Every structure is written in structure tokens, then in C-alpha cells.
Short mmCIF file of C-alpha atoms in Angstrom, two decimals:
data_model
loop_
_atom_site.label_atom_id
_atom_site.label_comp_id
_atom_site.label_asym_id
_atom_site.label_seq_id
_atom_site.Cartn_x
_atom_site.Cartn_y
_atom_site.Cartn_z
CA UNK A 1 -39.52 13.97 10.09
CA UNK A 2 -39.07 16.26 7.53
CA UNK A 3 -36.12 16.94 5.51
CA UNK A 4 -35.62 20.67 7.23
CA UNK A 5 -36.38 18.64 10.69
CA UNK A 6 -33.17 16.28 9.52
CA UNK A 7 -30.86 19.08 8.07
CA UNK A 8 -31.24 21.03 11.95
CA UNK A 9 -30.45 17.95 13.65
CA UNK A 10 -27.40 17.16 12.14
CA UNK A 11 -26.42 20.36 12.25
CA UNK A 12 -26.78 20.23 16.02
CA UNK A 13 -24.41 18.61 18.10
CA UNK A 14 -26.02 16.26 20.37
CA UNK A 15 -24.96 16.33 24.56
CA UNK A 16 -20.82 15.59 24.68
CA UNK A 17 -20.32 12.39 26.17
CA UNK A 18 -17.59 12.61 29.06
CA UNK A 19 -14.92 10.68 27.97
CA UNK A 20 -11.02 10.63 29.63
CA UNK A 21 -10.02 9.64 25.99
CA UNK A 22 -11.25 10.63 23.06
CA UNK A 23 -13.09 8.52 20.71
CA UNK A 24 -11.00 9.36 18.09
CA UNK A 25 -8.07 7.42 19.48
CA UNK A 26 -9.87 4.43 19.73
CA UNK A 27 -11.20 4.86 16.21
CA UNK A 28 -6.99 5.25 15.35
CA UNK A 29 -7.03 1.66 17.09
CA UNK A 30 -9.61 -0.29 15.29
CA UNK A 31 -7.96 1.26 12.08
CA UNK A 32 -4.75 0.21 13.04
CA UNK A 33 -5.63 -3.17 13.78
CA UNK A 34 -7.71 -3.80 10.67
CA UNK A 35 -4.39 -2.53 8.85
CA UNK A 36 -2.79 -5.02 10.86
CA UNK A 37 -5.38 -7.88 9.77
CA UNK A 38 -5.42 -6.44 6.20
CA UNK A 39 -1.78 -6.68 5.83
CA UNK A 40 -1.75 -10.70 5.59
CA UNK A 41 -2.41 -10.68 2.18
CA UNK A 42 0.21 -8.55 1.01
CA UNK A 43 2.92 -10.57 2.98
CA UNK A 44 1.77 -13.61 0.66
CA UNK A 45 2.47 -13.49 -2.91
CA UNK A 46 6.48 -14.47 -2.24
CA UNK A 47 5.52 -17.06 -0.44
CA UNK A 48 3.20 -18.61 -2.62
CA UNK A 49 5.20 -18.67 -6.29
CA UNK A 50 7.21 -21.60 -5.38
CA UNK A 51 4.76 -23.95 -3.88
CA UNK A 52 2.06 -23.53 -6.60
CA UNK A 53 5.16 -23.62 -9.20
CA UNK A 54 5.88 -27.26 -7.46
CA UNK A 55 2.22 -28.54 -6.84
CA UNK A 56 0.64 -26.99 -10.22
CA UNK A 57 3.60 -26.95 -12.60
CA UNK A 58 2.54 -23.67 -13.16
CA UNK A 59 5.77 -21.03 -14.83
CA UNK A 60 6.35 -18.44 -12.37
CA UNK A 61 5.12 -16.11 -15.35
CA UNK A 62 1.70 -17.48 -14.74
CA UNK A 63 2.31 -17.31 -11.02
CA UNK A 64 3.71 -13.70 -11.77
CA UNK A 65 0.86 -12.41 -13.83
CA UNK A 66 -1.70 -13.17 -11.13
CA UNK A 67 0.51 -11.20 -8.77
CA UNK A 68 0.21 -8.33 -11.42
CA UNK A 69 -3.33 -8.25 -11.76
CA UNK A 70 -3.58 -7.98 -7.73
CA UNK A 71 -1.21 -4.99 -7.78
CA UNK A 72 -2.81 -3.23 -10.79
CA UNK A 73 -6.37 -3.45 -9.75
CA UNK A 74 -4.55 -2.25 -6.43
CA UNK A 75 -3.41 0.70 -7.86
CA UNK A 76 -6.33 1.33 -10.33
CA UNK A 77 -8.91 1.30 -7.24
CA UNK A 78 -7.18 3.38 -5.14
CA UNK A 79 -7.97 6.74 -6.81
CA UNK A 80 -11.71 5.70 -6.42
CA UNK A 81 -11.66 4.45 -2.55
CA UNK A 82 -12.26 7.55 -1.41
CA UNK A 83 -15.13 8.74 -3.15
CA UNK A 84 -16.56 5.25 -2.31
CA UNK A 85 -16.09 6.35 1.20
CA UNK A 86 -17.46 9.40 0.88
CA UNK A 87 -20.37 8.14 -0.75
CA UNK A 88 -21.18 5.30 1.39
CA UNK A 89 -18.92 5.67 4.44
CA UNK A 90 -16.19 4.23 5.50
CA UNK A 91 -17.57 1.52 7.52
CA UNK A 92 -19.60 -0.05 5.00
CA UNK A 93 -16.91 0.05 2.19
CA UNK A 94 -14.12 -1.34 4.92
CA UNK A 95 -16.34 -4.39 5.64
CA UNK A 96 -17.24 -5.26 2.36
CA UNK A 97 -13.22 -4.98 0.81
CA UNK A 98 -12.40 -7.40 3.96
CA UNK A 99 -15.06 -9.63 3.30
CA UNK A 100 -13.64 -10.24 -0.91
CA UNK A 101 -10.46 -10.54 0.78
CA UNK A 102 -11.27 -13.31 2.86
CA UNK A 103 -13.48 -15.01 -0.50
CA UNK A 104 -10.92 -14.14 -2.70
CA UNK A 105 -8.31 -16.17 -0.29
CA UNK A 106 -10.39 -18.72 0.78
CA UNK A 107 -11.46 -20.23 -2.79
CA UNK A 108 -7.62 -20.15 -3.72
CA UNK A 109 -7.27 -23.98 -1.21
CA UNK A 110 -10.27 -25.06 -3.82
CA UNK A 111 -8.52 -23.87 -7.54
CA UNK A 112 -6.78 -26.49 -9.70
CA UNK A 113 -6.47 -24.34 -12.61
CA UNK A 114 -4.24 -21.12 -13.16
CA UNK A 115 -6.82 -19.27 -14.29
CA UNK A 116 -9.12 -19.89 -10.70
CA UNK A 117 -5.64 -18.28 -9.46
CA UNK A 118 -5.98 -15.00 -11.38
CA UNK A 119 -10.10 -14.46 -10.54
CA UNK A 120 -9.19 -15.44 -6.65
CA UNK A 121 -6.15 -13.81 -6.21
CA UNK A 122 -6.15 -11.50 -8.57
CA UNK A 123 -9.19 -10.34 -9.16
CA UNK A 124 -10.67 -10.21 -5.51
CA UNK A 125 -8.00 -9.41 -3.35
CA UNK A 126 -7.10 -7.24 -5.71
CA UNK A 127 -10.26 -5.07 -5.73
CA UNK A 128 -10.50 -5.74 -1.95
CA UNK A 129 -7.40 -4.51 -1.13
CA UNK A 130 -7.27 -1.50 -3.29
CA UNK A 131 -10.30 -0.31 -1.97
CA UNK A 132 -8.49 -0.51 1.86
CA UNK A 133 -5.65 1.70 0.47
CA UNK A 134 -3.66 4.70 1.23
CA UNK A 135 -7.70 6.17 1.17
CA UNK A 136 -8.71 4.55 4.44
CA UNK A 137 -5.84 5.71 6.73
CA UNK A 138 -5.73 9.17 5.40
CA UNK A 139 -10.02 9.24 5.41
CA UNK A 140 -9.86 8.55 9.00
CA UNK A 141 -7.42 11.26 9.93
CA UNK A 142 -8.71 13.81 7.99
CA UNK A 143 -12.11 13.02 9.59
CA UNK A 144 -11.46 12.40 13.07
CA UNK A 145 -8.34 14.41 13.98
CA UNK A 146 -7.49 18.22 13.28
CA UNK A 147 -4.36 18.40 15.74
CA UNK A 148 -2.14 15.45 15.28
CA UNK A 149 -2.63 14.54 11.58
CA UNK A 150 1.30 13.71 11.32
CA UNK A 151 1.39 11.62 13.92
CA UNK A 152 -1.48 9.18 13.74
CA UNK A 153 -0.58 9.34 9.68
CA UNK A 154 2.51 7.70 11.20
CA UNK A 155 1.06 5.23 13.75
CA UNK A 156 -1.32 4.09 11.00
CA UNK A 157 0.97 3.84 7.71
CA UNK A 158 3.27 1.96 10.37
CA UNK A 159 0.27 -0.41 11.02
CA UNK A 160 1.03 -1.97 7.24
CA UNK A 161 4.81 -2.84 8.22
CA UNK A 162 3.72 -4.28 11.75
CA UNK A 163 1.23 -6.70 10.24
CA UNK A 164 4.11 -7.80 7.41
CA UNK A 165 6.76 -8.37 10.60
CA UNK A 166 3.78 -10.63 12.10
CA UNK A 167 2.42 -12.33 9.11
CA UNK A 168 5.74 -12.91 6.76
CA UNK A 169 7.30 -15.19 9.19
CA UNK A 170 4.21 -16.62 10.45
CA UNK A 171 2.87 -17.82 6.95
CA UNK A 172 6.40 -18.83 5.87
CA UNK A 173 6.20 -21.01 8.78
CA UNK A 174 2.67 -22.61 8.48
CA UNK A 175 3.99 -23.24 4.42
CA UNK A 176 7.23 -25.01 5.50
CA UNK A 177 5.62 -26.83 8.38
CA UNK A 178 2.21 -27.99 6.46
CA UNK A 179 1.53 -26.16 2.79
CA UNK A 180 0.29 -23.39 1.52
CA UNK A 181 -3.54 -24.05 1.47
CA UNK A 182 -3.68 -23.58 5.52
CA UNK A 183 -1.45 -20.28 5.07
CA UNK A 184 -4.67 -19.25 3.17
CA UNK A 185 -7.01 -19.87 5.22
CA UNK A 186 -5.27 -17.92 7.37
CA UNK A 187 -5.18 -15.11 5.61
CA UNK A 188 -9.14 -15.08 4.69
CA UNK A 189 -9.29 -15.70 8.68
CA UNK A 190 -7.07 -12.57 9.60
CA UNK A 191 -9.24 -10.69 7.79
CA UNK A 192 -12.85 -11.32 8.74
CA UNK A 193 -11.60 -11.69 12.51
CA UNK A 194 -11.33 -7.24 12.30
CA UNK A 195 -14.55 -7.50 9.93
CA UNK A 196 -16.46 -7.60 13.22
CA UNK A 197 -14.41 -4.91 14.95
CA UNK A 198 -14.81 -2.53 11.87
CA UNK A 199 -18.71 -2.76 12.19
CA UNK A 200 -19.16 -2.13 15.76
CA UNK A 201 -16.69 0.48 16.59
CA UNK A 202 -15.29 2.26 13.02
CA UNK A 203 -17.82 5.25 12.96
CA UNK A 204 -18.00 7.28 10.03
CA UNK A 205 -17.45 10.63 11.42
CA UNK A 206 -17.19 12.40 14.52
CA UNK A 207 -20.63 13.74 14.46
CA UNK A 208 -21.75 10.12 14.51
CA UNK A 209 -21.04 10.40 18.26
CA UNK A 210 -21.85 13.98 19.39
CA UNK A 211 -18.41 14.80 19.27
CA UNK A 212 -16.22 17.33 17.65
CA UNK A 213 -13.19 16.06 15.84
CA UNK A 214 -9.73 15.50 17.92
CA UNK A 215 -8.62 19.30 18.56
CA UNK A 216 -11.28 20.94 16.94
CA UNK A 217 -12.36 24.08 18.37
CA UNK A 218 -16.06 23.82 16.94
CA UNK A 219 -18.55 20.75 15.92
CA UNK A 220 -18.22 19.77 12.82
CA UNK A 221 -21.67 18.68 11.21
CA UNK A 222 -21.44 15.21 9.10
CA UNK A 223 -21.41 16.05 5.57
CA UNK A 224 -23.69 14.61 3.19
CA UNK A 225 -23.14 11.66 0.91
CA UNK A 226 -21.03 13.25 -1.88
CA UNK A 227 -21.89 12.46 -5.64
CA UNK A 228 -19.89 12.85 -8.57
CA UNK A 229 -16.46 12.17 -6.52
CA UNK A 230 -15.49 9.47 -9.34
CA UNK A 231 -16.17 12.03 -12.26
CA UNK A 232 -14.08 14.89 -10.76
CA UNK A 233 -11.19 11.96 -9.82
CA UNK A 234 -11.28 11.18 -13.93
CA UNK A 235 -11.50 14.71 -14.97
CA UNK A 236 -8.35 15.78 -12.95
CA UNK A 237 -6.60 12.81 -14.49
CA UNK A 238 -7.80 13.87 -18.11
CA UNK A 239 -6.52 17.89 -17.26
CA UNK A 240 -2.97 16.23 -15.20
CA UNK A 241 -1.91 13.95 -18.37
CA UNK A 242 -1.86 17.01 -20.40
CA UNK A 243 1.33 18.04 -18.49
CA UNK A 244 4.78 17.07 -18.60
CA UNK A 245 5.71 16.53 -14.98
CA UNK A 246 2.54 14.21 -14.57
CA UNK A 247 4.54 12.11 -16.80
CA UNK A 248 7.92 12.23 -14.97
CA UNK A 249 6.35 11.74 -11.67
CA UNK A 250 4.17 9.11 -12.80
CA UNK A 251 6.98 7.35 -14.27
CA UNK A 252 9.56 7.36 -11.72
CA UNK A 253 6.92 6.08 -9.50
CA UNK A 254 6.49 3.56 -11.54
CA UNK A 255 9.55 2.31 -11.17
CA UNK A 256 9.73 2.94 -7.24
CA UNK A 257 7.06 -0.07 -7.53
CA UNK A 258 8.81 -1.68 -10.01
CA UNK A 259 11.90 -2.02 -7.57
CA UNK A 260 9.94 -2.94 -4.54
CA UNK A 261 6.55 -4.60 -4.49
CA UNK A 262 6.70 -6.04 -7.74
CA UNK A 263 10.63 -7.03 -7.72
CA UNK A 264 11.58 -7.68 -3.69
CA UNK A 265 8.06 -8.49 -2.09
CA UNK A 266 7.44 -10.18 -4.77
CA UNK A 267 10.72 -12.61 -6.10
CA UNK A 268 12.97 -11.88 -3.48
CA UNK A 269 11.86 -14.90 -1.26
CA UNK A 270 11.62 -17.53 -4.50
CA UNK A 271 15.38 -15.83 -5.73
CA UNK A 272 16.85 -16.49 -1.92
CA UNK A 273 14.83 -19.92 -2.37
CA UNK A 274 17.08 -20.32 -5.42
CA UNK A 275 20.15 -19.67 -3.53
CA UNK A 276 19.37 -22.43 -1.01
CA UNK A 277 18.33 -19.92 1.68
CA UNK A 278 15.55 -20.99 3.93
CA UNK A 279 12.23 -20.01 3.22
CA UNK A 280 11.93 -18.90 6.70
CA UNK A 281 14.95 -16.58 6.79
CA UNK A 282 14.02 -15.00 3.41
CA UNK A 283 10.73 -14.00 4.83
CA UNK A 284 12.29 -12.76 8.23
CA UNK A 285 14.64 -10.79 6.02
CA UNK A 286 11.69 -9.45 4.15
CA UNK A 287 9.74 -8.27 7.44
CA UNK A 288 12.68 -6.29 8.30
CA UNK A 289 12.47 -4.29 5.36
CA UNK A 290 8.49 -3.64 6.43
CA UNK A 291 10.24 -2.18 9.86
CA UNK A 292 12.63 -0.06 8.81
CA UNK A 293 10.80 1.64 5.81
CA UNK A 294 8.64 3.05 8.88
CA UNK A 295 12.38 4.76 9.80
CA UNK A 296 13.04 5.90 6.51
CA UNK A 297 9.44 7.52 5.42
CA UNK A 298 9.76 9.43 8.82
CA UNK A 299 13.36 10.83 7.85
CA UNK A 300 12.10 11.60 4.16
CA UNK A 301 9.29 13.73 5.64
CA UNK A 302 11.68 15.43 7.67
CA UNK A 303 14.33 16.00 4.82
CA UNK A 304 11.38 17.07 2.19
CA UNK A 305 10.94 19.93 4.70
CA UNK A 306 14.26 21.23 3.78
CA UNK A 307 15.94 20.07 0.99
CA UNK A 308 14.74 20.40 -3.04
CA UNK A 309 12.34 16.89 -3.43
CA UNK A 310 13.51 16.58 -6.59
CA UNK A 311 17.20 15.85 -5.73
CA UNK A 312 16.21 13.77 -3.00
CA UNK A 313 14.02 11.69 -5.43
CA UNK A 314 17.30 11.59 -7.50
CA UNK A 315 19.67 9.92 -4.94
CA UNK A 316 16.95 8.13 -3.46
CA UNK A 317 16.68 6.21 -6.80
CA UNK A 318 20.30 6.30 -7.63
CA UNK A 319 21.36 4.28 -3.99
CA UNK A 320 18.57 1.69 -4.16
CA UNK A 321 19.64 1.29 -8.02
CA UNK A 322 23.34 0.63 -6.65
CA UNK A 323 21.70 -1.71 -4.28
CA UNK A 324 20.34 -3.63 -6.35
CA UNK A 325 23.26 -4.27 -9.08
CA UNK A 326 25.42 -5.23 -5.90
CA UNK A 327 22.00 -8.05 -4.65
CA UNK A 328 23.12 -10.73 -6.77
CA UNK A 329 26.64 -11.05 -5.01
CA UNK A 330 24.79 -11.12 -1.85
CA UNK A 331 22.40 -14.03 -2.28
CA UNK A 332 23.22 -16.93 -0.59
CA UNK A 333 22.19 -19.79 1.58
CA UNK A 334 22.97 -18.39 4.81
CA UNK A 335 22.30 -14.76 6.15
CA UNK A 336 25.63 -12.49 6.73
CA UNK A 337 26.20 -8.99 7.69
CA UNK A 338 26.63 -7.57 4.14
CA UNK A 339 23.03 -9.08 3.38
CA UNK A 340 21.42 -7.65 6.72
CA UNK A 341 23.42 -4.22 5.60
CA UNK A 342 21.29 -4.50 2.23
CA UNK A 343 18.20 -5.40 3.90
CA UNK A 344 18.44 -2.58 6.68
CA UNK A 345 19.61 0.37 3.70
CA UNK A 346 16.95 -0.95 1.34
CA UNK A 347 14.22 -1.07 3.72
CA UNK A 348 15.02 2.62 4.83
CA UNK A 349 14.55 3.63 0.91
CA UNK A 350 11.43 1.46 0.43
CA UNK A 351 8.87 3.90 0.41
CA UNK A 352 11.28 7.56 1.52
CA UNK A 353 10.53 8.20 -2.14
CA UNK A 354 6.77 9.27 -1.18
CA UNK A 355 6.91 12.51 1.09
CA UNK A 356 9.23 13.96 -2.03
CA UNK A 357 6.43 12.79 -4.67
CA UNK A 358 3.62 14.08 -2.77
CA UNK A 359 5.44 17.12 -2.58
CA UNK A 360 6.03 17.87 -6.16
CA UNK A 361 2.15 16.81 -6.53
CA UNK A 362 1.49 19.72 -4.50
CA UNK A 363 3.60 22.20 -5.57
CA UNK A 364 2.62 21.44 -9.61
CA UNK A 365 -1.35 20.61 -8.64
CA UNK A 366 -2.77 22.56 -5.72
CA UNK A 367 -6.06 21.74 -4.69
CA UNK A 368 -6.19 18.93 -7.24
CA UNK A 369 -2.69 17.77 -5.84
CA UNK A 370 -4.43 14.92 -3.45
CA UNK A 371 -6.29 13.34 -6.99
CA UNK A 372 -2.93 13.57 -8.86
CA UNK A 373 -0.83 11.69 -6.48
CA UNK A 374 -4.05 8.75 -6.47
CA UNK A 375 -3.11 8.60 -9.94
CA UNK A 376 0.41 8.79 -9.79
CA UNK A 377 -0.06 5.90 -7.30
CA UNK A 378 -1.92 4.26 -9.38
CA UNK A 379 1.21 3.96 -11.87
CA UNK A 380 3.69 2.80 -8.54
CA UNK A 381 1.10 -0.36 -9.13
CA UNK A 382 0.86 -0.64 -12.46
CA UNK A 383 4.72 -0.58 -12.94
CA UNK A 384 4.79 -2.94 -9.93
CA UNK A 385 2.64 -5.74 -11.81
CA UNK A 386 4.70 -5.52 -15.16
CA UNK A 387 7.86 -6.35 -12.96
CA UNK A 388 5.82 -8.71 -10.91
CA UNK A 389 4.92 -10.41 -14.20
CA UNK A 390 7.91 -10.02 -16.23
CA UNK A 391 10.20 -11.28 -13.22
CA UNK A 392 8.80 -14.72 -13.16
CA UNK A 393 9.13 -14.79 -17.13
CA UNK A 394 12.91 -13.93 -16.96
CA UNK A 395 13.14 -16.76 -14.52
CA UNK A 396 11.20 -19.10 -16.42
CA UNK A 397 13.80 -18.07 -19.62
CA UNK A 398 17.02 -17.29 -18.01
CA UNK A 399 16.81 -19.98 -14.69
CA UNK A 400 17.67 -16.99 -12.66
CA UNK A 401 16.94 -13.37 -11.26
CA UNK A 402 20.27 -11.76 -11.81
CA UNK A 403 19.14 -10.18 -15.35
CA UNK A 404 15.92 -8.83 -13.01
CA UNK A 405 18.29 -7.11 -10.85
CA UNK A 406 20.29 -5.79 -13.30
CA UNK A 407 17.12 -3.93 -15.32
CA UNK A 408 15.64 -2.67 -12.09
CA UNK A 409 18.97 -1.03 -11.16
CA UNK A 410 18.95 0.94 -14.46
CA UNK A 411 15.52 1.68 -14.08
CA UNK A 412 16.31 3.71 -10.98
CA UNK A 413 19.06 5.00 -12.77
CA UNK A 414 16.76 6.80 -15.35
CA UNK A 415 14.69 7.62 -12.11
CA UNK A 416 17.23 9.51 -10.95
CA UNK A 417 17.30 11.46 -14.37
CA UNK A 418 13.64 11.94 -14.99
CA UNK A 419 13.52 13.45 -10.85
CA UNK A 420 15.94 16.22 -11.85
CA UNK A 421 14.35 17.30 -15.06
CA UNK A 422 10.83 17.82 -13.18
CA UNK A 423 10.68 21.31 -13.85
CA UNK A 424 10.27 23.75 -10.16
CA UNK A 425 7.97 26.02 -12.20
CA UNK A 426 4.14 24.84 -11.25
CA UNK A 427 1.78 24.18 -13.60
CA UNK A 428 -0.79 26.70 -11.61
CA UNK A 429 1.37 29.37 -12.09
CA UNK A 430 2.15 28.84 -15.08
CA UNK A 431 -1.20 28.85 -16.29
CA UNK A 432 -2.11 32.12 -14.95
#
């Protein structure tokens, strides 16, 4: 067949199949469930800095910097996952990210040295995982679904906090009950179990099944592989730095990851472990944060509709910051109310700071506003391995995490401050 013969026949929609529901909805499904199986590697980390500390005699520094190198490659990938999609689709790239995961996992019950630690767990799951990132969710919407983008952007960013209230307790209980090698295991099993799923059932697009995407009037013809996706992504970076609110959002989002994946889902479980709390009940705590950040990010949406995002990125910074100067008069070996009011607040600020960002992102960066926020999620990781790092150091020093809490709680503070000096002017416009 020629390459004329091809171009015709993809631009022609092949016989609809009748279906009651839509394929799209069950491609929402497998998507949500390999979130669901994906998210069992980022409930481990807490769990794992005191056991290795105990078997290996390994500082929680060392423990802490292979956590950092898993959230910074995390970050770093991100802005690239989609233009690996694009260029070789999503299935492929989906399998192959859960298939490092499981590696990178599985060779962790084998390591004896700390640096087998920071190739397994860092390095692997780290690429693995950033290449499943904020990218795969929002590829499939914008692919299969025209009419309910909000919704199933919902269901599926809810999909991550589902599989942390599963897993967290789950693995805190396999660790307690036998060790941390089988809670491995698990984790490389979670993840090749939807490998399977992903490869029979995640279709690339819409036209991969004669159909037209969900609420679309016309058929959309499958675009072809795009080239050069990874260029534009650095060139937009190169053209953003040269501004100064690419520097205050990328820096108050680093600290929003400072102050919760590389601080709480990180050292909060080891700190409560220090306090004489269970392991178990620190990790239940911890999956209750994963459920009611799904609250929160709804209600931020909501208020970034009407209110300025830049003074709700202020007191969204300035009440976790509180929060977290009043944490160490909370720890404590059993669970009371004023901890479960902590958990409850904090979990509803976890991640409201991201309809605001993404937000200012569009109103300073138009068309190139999607590129700038990969970046300026890119620094939420990078500032969320420093503290991930740095946290177990202070402990190793200081034989506690108050001095942690403290700095994080002024970091927000100066959060707060860089939000409301953002200036409402966009670049664009100004450039004109």
C-alpha cells in the first residue's frame, strides 16, 4: 500500500461499532487502575527508611538521598513523557515505565550496598515513574474525551490517592508482620499485574477503534508520530527562565514539594516512628491525607474560578506553614483528635496549591502555558528531593525532625510572599 493509500485510510473512519458505552470509559478504567497499581511505589519510601536504617546501618541521609534521586528524575522526566507519548504512543511507553518499576523494585530484596539502593530505587523507579506522570492522565483525556475533561481529570488524579489508601496500610502491614523485602515484591507485583491490562485494552487514540472521541461531533483522524516534541519542551524552558514570574512560580512550587512529598510522605512515618507511634497508624494517618487532598484540589479548582490565584497561593502556603510549626506538639504515640484535625486540614492543602499555579502558567504563558507548568513541576520535585535528602541528614545530626518542621514552615512563609509579588501583568502582553 502506498503512502497516499495509508494517509486516506486513516483519514477515514472505519464502520462505528455499536456500543451502549463508550470505549472511552473503559479506556478511563484501565487508566485508573494502572494509576491504582502504579501508586504502590510512591506509598513506599516512608516505610522503608527505618528498616534499611536498622538492617543496613545505613544514615537516613543515605536512605534520604535515594528518595531524592527518585523524586528528581520524577520531576525531570515529566516534561518529556508526553512527547514520548506522542512519539511512540501511550501504550508502549506505559508498559515499558511499569515494567522498570517492577525491576527497579524487585532487585532492591537482592542489594546489600547503599549504592544498589540509589540505581534500584532511585534510578529506575525513578525514570519509570516519571514517565507515568501527570502526562499519562491528562494524554488520555485530551485524546479520548472532548465533553467531560473535568471530570474524568478528577476520577483519574483521584486514582493516585485511592491506590496510597490501599497500598500505605497494606505495605506497613506486610513490613511489621514479615520485613520489608516481601513489601517489595509487592510492589514490582502491583505493577506488572496492570502491565497486561495496559497492552490489551489502553489504545492509543480513538481512531484506533473507528470511533470518534467521547462527545465529539466529528472523527478525529490519529495524528502522526510527532518529532521534535523534546526540542520545543527545552526551547520554551530556555524563553520561560528569562522571566521573572517563572522564577516565583517555580520556586514556591518548590517548596509546595518541599512540604509534602519530600517532608510528610517522606519522614512523617520514621518521625511518628520516633514518637513511639505504630508504624501502622502512621501510615493509616498518611493515606488519609491521599483522600482528602482529592477534596481539597476539587475546592481549589472551584475557588481559582473566582478568586485572584495569587492570594489563594498566599494563604494556601501561609496555613500549611502554621501547620507545620504547630506538628511537633502533635507527635505522639497514640492518635488524638488534634492530630486527625492536622491530618484532615493538611491533606485538604496537599496539592489545592495546583489549580492556582496552573492558572498563573496560563495567564503569563498562553499556548506555551502546558510546557511551563511541566517545568515548574519539575522544580515541585526537585525541591521535594533536597528536603527528602536534607531531612534524613538533620535527623542523622540533630536525633530529631523538629528543626525539619520548623524550616519547612518558613519556607511556606516566603511562599506566601513570593505568590503575592507574581506580577498580574502577562508576559504575552507585555511583549507585544
Amino acid at each position: 500500500m502506498t503512502q497516499t493509500t495509508e494517509a486516506a485510510a486513516v483519514q477515514q473512519p472505519p464502520k462505528p461499532t455499536r456500543a451502549r458505552v463508550h470505549r472511552a470509559w473503559f479506556v478511563a478504567a484501565v487508566t485508573f487502575v494502572t494509576i491504582i497499581g502504579a501508586a504502590a511505589f510512591r506509598s513506599v519510601p516512608g516505610l522503608l527508611i527505618d528498616p534499611l536504617h536498622e538492617e543496613f546501618d545505613w544514615s537516613r541521609g543515605t536512605i534520604g538521598a535515594a528518595v531524592s534521586v527518585n523524586l528528581a528524575l520524577y520531576g525531570l522526566t515529566a516534561p518529556f513523557a508526553a512527547a514520548l507519548m506522542d512519539r511512540f504512543g501511550i501504550r508502549r511507553v506505559v508498559a515499558v515505565a511499569l515494567t522498570v518499576i517492577a525491576a527497579g523494585s524487585w532487585l532492591t530484596v537482592w542489594m546489600t550496598a547503599a549504592w544498589q539502593l540509589m540505581l534500584c530505587w532511585g534510578l529506575l523507579v525513578g525514570l519509570g515513574s516519571g514517565s507515568m506522570a501527570l502526562a499519562f492522565a491528562a494524554t488520555v483525556t485530551n485524546r479520548w474525551f472532548t465533553e467531560r475533561r473535568g471530570l474524568v481529570s478528577g476520577i483519574l488524579t483521584a486514582a493516585s490517592a485511592s491506590g496510597q489508601l490501599i497500598f500505605l496500610p497494606l505495605l506497613s502491614w506486610i513490613i511489621a508482620r514479615y520485613d520489608w523485602r516481601p513489601a517489595a515484591v509487592t510492589v514490582a507485583l502491583a505493577a506488572l499485574a496492570v502491565v497486561p491490562f495496559v497492552w490489551l485494552l489502553l489504545h492509543d487514540h480513538p481512531a484506533d477503534v473507528g470511533q470518534k472521541p467521547y462527545g465529539a461531533a466529528e472523527f478525529v483522524p490519529k495524528p502522526p508520530p510527532v518529532r521534535g516534541a523534546a526540542r520545543r519542551a527545552v526551547t520554551v524552558l530556555l524563553s520561560a527562565v528569562r522571566t521573572g514570574p517563572f522564577w516565583l512560580l517555580a520556586g514556591t512550587f518548590a517548596i509546595c514539594g518541599a512540604s509534602t512529598n519530600g517532608l510528610i510522605q517522606t519522614h512523617f512515618i520514621p518521625a511518628a516512628h520516633d514518637h513511639h507511634m505504630p508504624g501502622q497508624a502512621a501510615a493509616s494517618l498518611l493515606a488519609v491525607i491521599g483522600v482528602f487532598d482529592v477534596v481539597g484540589t476539587i475546592a481549589s479548582g472551584w475557588f481559582t474560578d473566582r478568586f485572584e490565584p495569587r492570594r489563594l497561593l498566599a494563604v494556601y502556603y501561609a496555613l500549611r506553614g502554621v501547620s507545620l510549626m504547630f506538628l511537633p506538639l502533635l507527635l505522639g504515640p497514640a492518635v488524638h483528635p488534634p492530630m486527625v484535625f492536622f491530618i484532615v486540614f493538611y491533606g485538604l492543602d496537599w496539592v489545592a496549591t495546583v489549580p492556582p499555579t496552573l492558572a498563573l502558567c496560563r495567564e503569563q504563558y498562553g499556548e506555551d502555558s502546558a510546557i511551563v507548568f511541566g517545568w515548574v513541576l519539575a522544580s515541585h520535585q526537585v525541591g521535594a528531593a533536597l528536603v527528602a535528602f536534607l531531612g534524613g541528614v538533620a535527623r542523622d545530626t540533630f536525633g530529631t525532625y523538629d528543626v525539619v518542621w520548623y524550616a519547612s514552615g518558613a519556607l511556606c512563609a516566603a511562599a506566601a510572599l513570593m505568590a503575592l509579588v507574581i506580577r498580574r501583568r502577562p508576559v504575552l502582553a507585555a511583549a507585544a
